[in-house]
Amino acid sequence: MLSNISECVGVMEIIKCVRGRLTDWCSSVI
């Protein structure tokens, strides 16, 4: 159970990081 929660949190952190980098890249391009 705990391993599943930690995996989900890890995925959410990765998605958050990727989205942050994407917005930074888009703003730098624009």
XYZ file of C-alpha atoms in Angstrom:
30
model
C 0.000 0.000 0.000
C 2.683 2.502 1.020
C 4.816 1.608 -2.000
C 1.862 2.356 -4.286
C 1.335 5.742 -2.632
C 5.020 6.643 -2.912
C 5.003 5.605 -6.574
C 1.972 7.793 -7.234
C 3.609 10.733 -5.470
C 6.778 10.185 -7.502
C 4.796 10.204 -10.749
C 3.004 13.400 -9.702
C 6.351 15.059 -8.902
C 7.746 14.035 -12.314
C 4.646 15.377 -14.103
C 4.884 18.632 -12.128
C 8.581 18.967 -13.013
C 7.957 18.234 -16.711
C 5.066 20.716 -16.875
C 7.203 23.355 -15.163
C 10.021 22.818 -17.685
C 7.555 22.916 -20.578
C 6.078 26.242 -19.441
C 9.589 27.648 -18.940
C 10.584 26.531 -22.447
C 7.395 27.944 -23.994
C 7.820 31.300 -22.244
C 11.467 31.479 -23.356
C 10.471 30.688 -26.959
C 7.697 33.297 -26.910
